[in-house]
Amino acid sequence: MPIVVNFRNNTVKTKNIMKIHLLSLIEDFVSLIFPNICACCGNSLWKHEEIICTYCDFHLPKTNFHLERENSASRIFWGRARIESATAYFYFNKGNKVQRLIHLLKYKGRKDIGLYIGEKQGHLLKYSPFFNTVEMILPVPLHKKKLMQRGYNQSEQYAIGLGKAMRVPVNPYLLYRSRFTETQTRKSRFRRWQNVSEMFALKDSGLLEGKHILLVDDVITTGATLESCIMVLCAIPGIRISIASIAVTVH
Ligand SMILES: [Zn+2]
């Protein structure tokens, strides 16, 4: 019996093995960057856990603001901007686990944290009487220069997570920054307000007419950035604006 070697099949098999090997190498590389540990405490995650372990998830300071129209986030905008509702998922305090999450999201390339929190919060918002009529989600934009440095807009990642859970479209292009501002930490509240009041613009206001918009940012501190966005948006006929953030600083 002559021995028939099917070279074509062997080549396909070798190619498949190389493909599988390459995929597992990529997986190893990804797990090196995003190890399967809790983003809050660093402990290993169980198979059913994702990003945050059950213990940390239980102990994170959640606000439940989506259940009440008057809350510490909406009060920040009283007398400053007309909004429908405002919510934040967590309370932000220096040194708490929420600060760690925000830090990883903004400065350590962990955009998966934004998606994850957005999705978790989105499942609550879609059943909230204050947020269940939202028709479009707009993330507060980063200036191009910062976007180049960071590689992504953390608020947009968070918005994508919210949109996925709420089944609402996210539009990251309508609102944009018109000029770059340096770090604002040393400026007074009034100067900060002056500084941001002219830095947003809209591409196509027609798309937002008569709509309930959810404007989202990673953290609400003074509310100045969001207020500046609202000033641009509120000129659109029939628009209703609500606010969502991952965390809020309560003074
Ligand atoms: Zn943990």
PDB file of C-alpha atoms and ligand atoms in Angstrom:
ATOM      1  CA  MET A   1       0.000   0.000   0.000  1.00  0.00           C
ATOM      2  CA  PRO A   2       1.467   3.322  -0.981  1.00  0.00           C
ATOM      3  CA  ILE A   3       1.674   5.901   1.806  1.00  0.00           C
ATOM      4  CA  VAL A   4      -0.262   9.000   0.837  1.00  0.00           C
ATOM      5  CA  VAL A   5       0.612  12.113   2.716  1.00  0.00           C
ATOM      6  CA  ASN A   6      -1.921  14.863   2.489  1.00  0.00           C
ATOM      7  CA  PHE A   7       0.318  17.922   2.634  1.00  0.00           C
ATOM      8  CA  ARG A   8      -2.585  20.311   2.248  1.00  0.00           C
ATOM      9  CA  ASN A   9      -4.377  18.984   5.355  1.00  0.00           C
ATOM     10  CA  ASN A  10      -1.151  19.019   7.327  1.00  0.00           C
ATOM     11  CA  THR A  11      -0.525  22.633   6.372  1.00  0.00           C
ATOM     12  CA  VAL A  12      -4.066  23.564   7.459  1.00  0.00           C
ATOM     13  CA  LYS A  13      -3.583  21.698  10.779  1.00  0.00           C
ATOM     14  CA  THR A  14      -0.236  23.419  11.410  1.00  0.00           C
ATOM     15  CA  LYS A  15      -1.810  26.782  10.615  1.00  0.00           C
ATOM     16  CA  ASN A  16      -4.654  26.080  13.092  1.00  0.00           C
ATOM     17  CA  ILE A  17      -2.207  25.033  15.821  1.00  0.00           C
ATOM     18  CA  MET A  18      -0.197  28.224  15.249  1.00  0.00           C
ATOM     19  CA  LYS A  19      -3.408  30.239  15.365  1.00  0.00           C
ATOM     20  CA  ILE A  20      -4.439  28.664  18.690  1.00  0.00           C
ATOM     21  CA  HIS A  21      -0.935  29.194  20.066  1.00  0.00           C
ATOM     22  CA  LEU A  22      -0.966  32.835  18.992  1.00  0.00           C
ATOM     23  CA  LEU A  23      -4.413  33.361  20.545  1.00  0.00           C
ATOM     24  CA  SER A  24      -3.292  31.897  23.876  1.00  0.00           C
ATOM     25  CA  LEU A  25      -0.183  34.110  23.747  1.00  0.00           C
ATOM     26  CA  ILE A  26      -2.409  37.147  23.200  1.00  0.00           C
ATOM     27  CA  GLU A  27      -4.634  36.014  26.087  1.00  0.00           C
ATOM     28  CA  ASP A  28      -1.589  35.669  28.354  1.00  0.00           C
ATOM     29  CA  PHE A  29      -0.406  39.106  27.306  1.00  0.00           C
ATOM     30  CA  VAL A  30      -3.827  40.642  27.984  1.00  0.00           C
ATOM     31  CA  SER A  31      -4.040  38.950  31.401  1.00  0.00           C
ATOM     32  CA  LEU A  32      -0.623  40.420  32.164  1.00  0.00           C
ATOM     33  CA  ILE A  33      -1.988  43.910  31.553  1.00  0.00           C
ATOM     34  CA  PHE A  34      -5.435  43.189  33.014  1.00  0.00           C
ATOM     35  CA  PRO A  35      -4.814  40.477  35.596  1.00  0.00           C
ATOM     36  CA  ASN A  36      -7.863  38.749  36.964  1.00  0.00           C
ATOM     37  CA  ILE A  37      -7.796  40.530  40.292  1.00  0.00           C
ATOM     38  CA  CYS A  38     -10.260  42.867  41.962  1.00  0.00           C
ATOM     39  CA  ALA A  39      -9.669  46.487  40.875  1.00  0.00           C
ATOM     40  CA  CYS A  40     -10.495  47.667  44.411  1.00  0.00           C
ATOM     41  CA  CYS A  41      -8.645  45.317  46.776  1.00  0.00           C
ATOM     42  CA  GLY A  42      -6.266  43.331  44.553  1.00  0.00           C
ATOM     43  CA  ASN A  43      -7.571  39.924  45.681  1.00  0.00           C
ATOM     44  CA  SER A  44      -8.063  37.208  43.058  1.00  0.00           C
ATOM     45  CA  LEU A  45     -11.471  37.122  41.410  1.00  0.00           C
ATOM     46  CA  TRP A  46     -13.631  34.017  41.347  1.00  0.00           C
ATOM     47  CA  LYS A  47     -14.804  32.804  37.950  1.00  0.00           C
ATOM     48  CA  HIS A  48     -18.257  34.389  38.315  1.00  0.00           C
ATOM     49  CA  GLU A  49     -16.767  37.746  39.384  1.00  0.00           C
ATOM     50  CA  GLU A  50     -15.758  40.519  37.017  1.00  0.00           C
ATOM     51  CA  ILE A  51     -13.579  43.606  37.676  1.00  0.00           C
ATOM     52  CA  ILE A  52     -14.765  44.050  41.301  1.00  0.00           C
ATOM     53  CA  CYS A  53     -15.035  41.225  43.872  1.00  0.00           C
ATOM     54  CA  THR A  54     -18.341  40.528  45.637  1.00  0.00           C
ATOM     55  CA  TYR A  55     -16.981  41.805  48.970  1.00  0.00           C
ATOM     56  CA  CYS A  56     -15.862  45.174  47.552  1.00  0.00           C
ATOM     57  CA  ASP A  57     -19.018  45.490  45.434  1.00  0.00           C
ATOM     58  CA  PHE A  58     -21.108  45.070  48.594  1.00  0.00           C
ATOM     59  CA  HIS A  59     -19.073  47.639  50.568  1.00  0.00           C
ATOM     60  CA  LEU A  60     -18.652  50.335  47.898  1.00  0.00           C
ATOM     61  CA  PRO A  61     -20.511  53.531  48.931  1.00  0.00           C
ATOM     62  CA  LYS A  62     -23.484  53.504  46.539  1.00  0.00           C
ATOM     63  CA  THR A  63     -25.784  56.529  46.534  1.00  0.00           C
ATOM     64  CA  ASN A  64     -29.092  55.135  45.173  1.00  0.00           C
ATOM     65  CA  PHE A  65     -29.764  58.643  43.826  1.00  0.00           C
ATOM     66  CA  HIS A  66     -31.663  57.136  40.879  1.00  0.00           C
ATOM     67  CA  LEU A  67     -34.542  56.537  43.311  1.00  0.00           C
ATOM     68  CA  GLU A  68     -35.018  60.185  44.355  1.00  0.00           C
ATOM     69  CA  ARG A  69     -35.146  63.345  42.265  1.00  0.00           C
ATOM     70  CA  GLU A  70     -33.767  65.558  45.029  1.00  0.00           C
ATOM     71  CA  ASN A  71     -30.338  64.369  46.067  1.00  0.00           C
ATOM     72  CA  SER A  72     -26.783  65.599  46.705  1.00  0.00           C
ATOM     73  CA  ALA A  73     -25.927  65.429  43.008  1.00  0.00           C
ATOM     74  CA  SER A  74     -28.982  67.337  41.739  1.00  0.00           C
ATOM     75  CA  ARG A  75     -28.550  69.991  44.486  1.00  0.00           C
ATOM     76  CA  ILE A  76     -25.148  70.919  43.009  1.00  0.00           C
ATOM     77  CA  PHE A  77     -27.010  72.328  39.982  1.00  0.00           C
ATOM     78  CA  TRP A  78     -29.729  74.203  41.876  1.00  0.00           C
ATOM     79  CA  GLY A  79     -29.867  77.833  40.715  1.00  0.00           C
ATOM     80  CA  ARG A  80     -27.152  77.169  38.139  1.00  0.00           C
ATOM     81  CA  ALA A  81     -28.592  74.992  35.387  1.00  0.00           C
ATOM     82  CA  ARG A  82     -32.013  73.582  34.574  1.00  0.00           C
ATOM     83  CA  ILE A  83     -31.870  69.826  34.649  1.00  0.00           C
ATOM     84  CA  GLU A  84     -34.417  67.035  34.972  1.00  0.00           C
ATOM     85  CA  SER A  85     -32.507  64.683  37.273  1.00  0.00           C
ATOM     86  CA  ALA A  86     -28.967  63.916  38.365  1.00  0.00           C
ATOM     87  CA  THR A  87     -27.398  60.786  39.741  1.00  0.00           C
ATOM     88  CA  ALA A  88     -24.036  59.311  40.653  1.00  0.00           C
ATOM     89  CA  TYR A  89     -23.354  55.636  41.319  1.00  0.00           C
ATOM     90  CA  PHE A  90     -20.884  56.144  44.193  1.00  0.00           C
ATOM     91  CA  TYR A  91     -19.866  58.710  46.790  1.00  0.00           C
ATOM     92  CA  PHE A  92     -16.317  59.891  46.100  1.00  0.00           C
ATOM     93  CA  ASN A  93     -13.999  60.405  49.056  1.00  0.00           C
ATOM     94  CA  LYS A  94     -10.236  60.810  48.995  1.00  0.00           C
ATOM     95  CA  GLY A  95      -8.591  57.520  49.839  1.00  0.00           C
ATOM     96  CA  ASN A  96     -11.654  55.340  49.393  1.00  0.00           C
ATOM     97  CA  LYS A  97     -11.979  52.495  46.939  1.00  0.00           C
ATOM     98  CA  VAL A  98     -13.951  54.660  44.518  1.00  0.00           C
ATOM     99  CA  GLN A  99     -10.965  56.991  44.163  1.00  0.00           C
ATOM    100  CA  ARG A 100      -8.857  53.962  43.275  1.00  0.00           C
ATOM    101  CA  LEU A 101     -11.357  52.880  40.605  1.00  0.00           C
ATOM    102  CA  ILE A 102     -11.432  56.367  39.055  1.00  0.00           C
ATOM    103  CA  HIS A 103      -7.633  56.567  39.151  1.00  0.00           C
ATOM    104  CA  LEU A 104      -7.261  53.237  37.321  1.00  0.00           C
ATOM    105  CA  LEU A 105      -9.895  54.279  34.775  1.00  0.00           C
ATOM    106  CA  LYS A 106      -8.314  57.667  34.061  1.00  0.00           C
ATOM    107  CA  TYR A 107      -4.591  57.120  34.358  1.00  0.00           C
ATOM    108  CA  LYS A 108      -3.846  53.392  34.146  1.00  0.00           C
ATOM    109  CA  GLY A 109      -5.531  52.414  30.898  1.00  0.00           C
ATOM    110  CA  ARG A 110      -8.349  50.510  32.628  1.00  0.00           C
ATOM    111  CA  LYS A 111     -11.164  51.614  30.338  1.00  0.00           C
ATOM    112  CA  ASP A 112     -12.890  48.286  31.105  1.00  0.00           C
ATOM    113  CA  ILE A 113     -13.736  49.755  34.529  1.00  0.00           C
ATOM    114  CA  GLY A 114     -15.748  52.535  32.848  1.00  0.00           C
ATOM    115  CA  LEU A 115     -17.662  50.052  30.702  1.00  0.00           C
ATOM    116  CA  TYR A 116     -18.321  47.767  33.660  1.00  0.00           C
ATOM    117  CA  ILE A 117     -19.607  50.477  36.034  1.00  0.00           C
ATOM    118  CA  GLY A 118     -21.659  52.044  33.232  1.00  0.00           C
ATOM    119  CA  GLU A 119     -23.361  48.743  32.563  1.00  0.00           C
ATOM    120  CA  LYS A 120     -24.057  48.054  36.250  1.00  0.00           C
ATOM    121  CA  GLN A 121     -25.525  51.533  36.747  1.00  0.00           C
ATOM    122  CA  GLY A 122     -27.391  51.391  33.428  1.00  0.00           C
ATOM    123  CA  HIS A 123     -29.390  48.381  34.625  1.00  0.00           C
ATOM    124  CA  LEU A 124     -30.631  50.530  37.537  1.00  0.00           C
ATOM    125  CA  LEU A 125     -31.313  53.629  35.434  1.00  0.00           C
ATOM    126  CA  LYS A 126     -33.441  51.853  32.855  1.00  0.00           C
ATOM    127  CA  TYR A 127     -35.971  51.052  35.619  1.00  0.00           C
ATOM    128  CA  SER A 128     -35.752  54.470  37.289  1.00  0.00           C
ATOM    129  CA  PRO A 129     -38.796  56.722  36.681  1.00  0.00           C
ATOM    130  CA  PHE A 130     -36.389  59.673  36.262  1.00  0.00           C
ATOM    131  CA  PHE A 131     -34.106  58.086  33.690  1.00  0.00           C
ATOM    132  CA  ASN A 132     -36.210  55.529  31.795  1.00  0.00           C
ATOM    133  CA  THR A 133     -37.210  58.107  29.133  1.00  0.00           C
ATOM    134  CA  VAL A 134     -33.604  58.973  28.167  1.00  0.00           C
ATOM    135  CA  GLU A 135     -33.219  58.875  24.365  1.00  0.00           C
ATOM    136  CA  MET A 136     -29.552  59.664  23.839  1.00  0.00           C
ATOM    137  CA  ILE A 137     -26.360  59.641  25.919  1.00  0.00           C
ATOM    138  CA  LEU A 138     -23.674  62.302  25.469  1.00  0.00           C
ATOM    139  CA  PRO A 139     -20.318  61.934  27.228  1.00  0.00           C
ATOM    140  CA  VAL A 140     -18.475  65.086  28.296  1.00  0.00           C
ATOM    141  CA  PRO A 141     -15.722  65.276  25.659  1.00  0.00           C
ATOM    142  CA  LEU A 142     -12.004  65.364  26.296  1.00  0.00           C
ATOM    143  CA  HIS A 143      -9.953  67.841  24.357  1.00  0.00           C
ATOM    144  CA  LYS A 144      -8.088  66.286  21.407  1.00  0.00           C
ATOM    145  CA  LYS A 145      -4.712  66.872  23.077  1.00  0.00           C
ATOM    146  CA  LYS A 146      -5.759  64.966  26.203  1.00  0.00           C
ATOM    147  CA  LEU A 147      -7.415  62.275  24.093  1.00  0.00           C
ATOM    148  CA  MET A 148      -4.101  61.772  22.283  1.00  0.00           C
ATOM    149  CA  GLN A 149      -2.230  61.499  25.597  1.00  0.00           C
ATOM    150  CA  ARG A 150      -4.705  59.082  27.214  1.00  0.00           C
ATOM    151  CA  GLY A 151      -5.822  57.179  24.126  1.00  0.00           C
ATOM    152  CA  TYR A 152      -9.476  57.158  25.161  1.00  0.00           C
ATOM    153  CA  ASN A 153     -12.124  59.286  26.855  1.00  0.00           C
ATOM    154  CA  GLN A 154     -13.001  57.680  30.194  1.00  0.00           C
ATOM    155  CA  SER A 155     -16.457  59.316  30.199  1.00  0.00           C
ATOM    156  CA  GLU A 156     -17.150  57.846  26.763  1.00  0.00           C
ATOM    157  CA  GLN A 157     -16.265  54.347  28.005  1.00  0.00           C
ATOM    158  CA  TYR A 158     -18.644  54.842  30.915  1.00  0.00           C
ATOM    159  CA  ALA A 159     -21.316  56.166  28.490  1.00  0.00           C
ATOM    160  CA  ILE A 160     -20.955  53.077  26.267  1.00  0.00           C
ATOM    161  CA  GLY A 161     -21.593  50.835  29.291  1.00  0.00           C
ATOM    162  CA  LEU A 162     -24.667  52.870  30.250  1.00  0.00           C
ATOM    163  CA  GLY A 163     -25.982  52.811  26.670  1.00  0.00           C
ATOM    164  CA  LYS A 164     -25.550  49.052  26.390  1.00  0.00           C
ATOM    165  CA  ALA A 165     -27.587  48.366  29.526  1.00  0.00           C
ATOM    166  CA  MET A 166     -30.197  51.067  28.890  1.00  0.00           C
ATOM    167  CA  ARG A 167     -30.425  50.252  25.143  1.00  0.00           C
ATOM    168  CA  VAL A 168     -29.953  53.910  24.336  1.00  0.00           C
ATOM    169  CA  PRO A 169     -27.591  55.263  21.622  1.00  0.00           C
ATOM    170  CA  VAL A 170     -24.393  57.035  22.674  1.00  0.00           C
ATOM    171  CA  ASN A 171     -23.176  59.954  20.592  1.00  0.00           C
ATOM    172  CA  PRO A 172     -19.606  61.034  21.431  1.00  0.00           C
ATOM    173  CA  TYR A 173     -19.295  63.404  18.443  1.00  0.00           C
ATOM    174  CA  LEU A 174     -22.065  65.994  18.883  1.00  0.00           C
ATOM    175  CA  LEU A 175     -20.509  67.812  21.805  1.00  0.00           C
ATOM    176  CA  TYR A 176     -16.862  68.836  21.512  1.00  0.00           C
ATOM    177  CA  ARG A 177     -14.276  70.996  23.242  1.00  0.00           C
ATOM    178  CA  SER A 178     -13.299  74.141  21.447  1.00  0.00           C
ATOM    179  CA  ARG A 179     -10.034  74.889  23.293  1.00  0.00           C
ATOM    180  CA  PHE A 180      -7.586  73.255  25.663  1.00  0.00           C
ATOM    181  CA  THR A 181      -7.452  74.213  29.337  1.00  0.00           C
ATOM    182  CA  GLU A 182      -4.651  73.374  31.696  1.00  0.00           C
ATOM    183  CA  THR A 183      -5.214  71.675  35.045  1.00  0.00           C
ATOM    184  CA  GLN A 184      -7.826  73.516  37.057  1.00  0.00           C
ATOM    185  CA  THR A 185      -7.063  72.300  40.555  1.00  0.00           C
ATOM    186  CA  ARG A 186      -5.452  75.527  41.786  1.00  0.00           C
ATOM    187  CA  LYS A 187      -8.081  77.873  40.418  1.00  0.00           C
ATOM    188  CA  SER A 188     -10.969  79.266  42.425  1.00  0.00           C
ATOM    189  CA  ARG A 189     -14.491  78.077  41.691  1.00  0.00           C
ATOM    190  CA  PHE A 190     -15.356  81.313  39.860  1.00  0.00           C
ATOM    191  CA  ARG A 191     -12.191  81.247  37.763  1.00  0.00           C
ATOM    192  CA  ARG A 192     -12.817  77.597  36.981  1.00  0.00           C
ATOM    193  CA  TRP A 193     -16.304  78.501  35.815  1.00  0.00           C
ATOM    194  CA  GLN A 194     -14.951  81.331  33.644  1.00  0.00           C
ATOM    195  CA  ASN A 195     -12.375  78.962  32.303  1.00  0.00           C
ATOM    196  CA  VAL A 196     -14.771  76.280  31.164  1.00  0.00           C
ATOM    197  CA  SER A 197     -17.709  78.459  30.157  1.00  0.00           C
ATOM    198  CA  GLU A 198     -16.523  78.890  26.598  1.00  0.00           C
ATOM    199  CA  MET A 199     -14.968  75.569  25.850  1.00  0.00           C
ATOM    200  CA  PHE A 200     -17.823  73.442  24.495  1.00  0.00           C
ATOM    201  CA  ALA A 201     -19.610  73.562  21.165  1.00  0.00           C
ATOM    202  CA  LEU A 202     -22.187  71.471  19.297  1.00  0.00           C
ATOM    203  CA  LYS A 203     -21.943  69.892  15.861  1.00  0.00           C
ATOM    204  CA  ASP A 204     -25.600  69.204  15.029  1.00  0.00           C
ATOM    205  CA  SER A 205     -28.249  70.517  17.394  1.00  0.00           C
ATOM    206  CA  GLY A 206     -31.112  69.217  15.202  1.00  0.00           C
ATOM    207  CA  LEU A 207     -30.470  65.652  16.404  1.00  0.00           C
ATOM    208  CA  LEU A 208     -31.195  66.690  19.992  1.00  0.00           C
ATOM    209  CA  GLU A 209     -34.390  68.730  19.491  1.00  0.00           C
ATOM    210  CA  GLY A 210     -37.236  67.599  21.777  1.00  0.00           C
ATOM    211  CA  LYS A 211     -35.106  64.804  23.253  1.00  0.00           C
ATOM    212  CA  HIS A 212     -34.335  63.671  26.794  1.00  0.00           C
ATOM    213  CA  ILE A 213     -30.517  63.630  26.938  1.00  0.00           C
ATOM    214  CA  LEU A 214     -28.304  61.968  29.511  1.00  0.00           C
ATOM    215  CA  LEU A 215     -25.105  63.976  29.869  1.00  0.00           C
ATOM    216  CA  VAL A 216     -22.392  61.909  31.565  1.00  0.00           C
ATOM    217  CA  ASP A 217     -19.044  62.587  33.213  1.00  0.00           C
ATOM    218  CA  ASP A 218     -16.766  60.397  35.346  1.00  0.00           C
ATOM    219  CA  VAL A 219     -16.891  62.492  38.534  1.00  0.00           C
ATOM    220  CA  ILE A 220     -19.021  65.449  39.672  1.00  0.00           C
ATOM    221  CA  THR A 221     -17.029  67.784  41.929  1.00  0.00           C
ATOM    222  CA  THR A 222     -18.011  71.451  41.527  1.00  0.00           C
ATOM    223  CA  GLY A 223     -20.289  70.671  38.570  1.00  0.00           C
ATOM    224  CA  ALA A 224     -18.602  73.440  36.553  1.00  0.00           C
ATOM    225  CA  THR A 225     -17.742  71.303  33.525  1.00  0.00           C
ATOM    226  CA  LEU A 226     -21.235  69.831  33.293  1.00  0.00           C
ATOM    227  CA  GLU A 227     -22.767  73.276  33.813  1.00  0.00           C
ATOM    228  CA  SER A 228     -20.748  74.563  30.905  1.00  0.00           C
ATOM    229  CA  CYS A 229     -22.019  71.724  28.672  1.00  0.00           C
ATOM    230  CA  ILE A 230     -25.604  72.378  29.802  1.00  0.00           C
ATOM    231  CA  MET A 231     -25.251  76.054  28.832  1.00  0.00           C
ATOM    232  CA  VAL A 232     -24.565  74.959  25.260  1.00  0.00           C
ATOM    233  CA  LEU A 233     -27.229  72.235  25.194  1.00  0.00           C
ATOM    234  CA  CYS A 234     -30.100  74.106  26.859  1.00  0.00           C
ATOM    235  CA  ALA A 235     -30.484  76.462  23.870  1.00  0.00           C
ATOM    236  CA  ILE A 236     -31.864  73.522  21.832  1.00  0.00           C
ATOM    237  CA  PRO A 237     -35.688  73.642  21.531  1.00  0.00           C
ATOM    238  CA  GLY A 238     -37.542  71.089  23.649  1.00  0.00           C
ATOM    239  CA  ILE A 239     -34.410  69.458  25.081  1.00  0.00           C
ATOM    240  CA  ARG A 240     -34.492  67.886  28.554  1.00  0.00           C
ATOM    241  CA  ILE A 241     -31.166  67.222  30.237  1.00  0.00           C
ATOM    242  CA  SER A 242     -30.325  64.707  32.951  1.00  0.00           C
ATOM    243  CA  ILE A 243     -26.933  63.967  34.453  1.00  0.00           C
ATOM    244  CA  ALA A 244     -25.174  60.736  35.402  1.00  0.00           C
ATOM    245  CA  SER A 245     -21.707  60.152  36.803  1.00  0.00           C
ATOM    246  CA  ILE A 246     -19.700  57.345  38.333  1.00  0.00           C
ATOM    247  CA  ALA A 247     -19.075  59.305  41.514  1.00  0.00           C
ATOM    248  CA  VAL A 248     -19.956  62.552  43.263  1.00  0.00           C
ATOM    249  CA  THR A 249     -17.962  64.497  45.825  1.00  0.00           C
ATOM    250  CA  VAL A 250     -20.194  65.571  48.667  1.00  0.00           C
ATOM    251  CA  HIS A 251     -18.808  68.548  50.627  1.00  0.00           C
TER     252      HIS A 251
HETATM  253 ZN    ZN B   1     -12.205  43.429  46.133  1.00  0.00          ZN
END
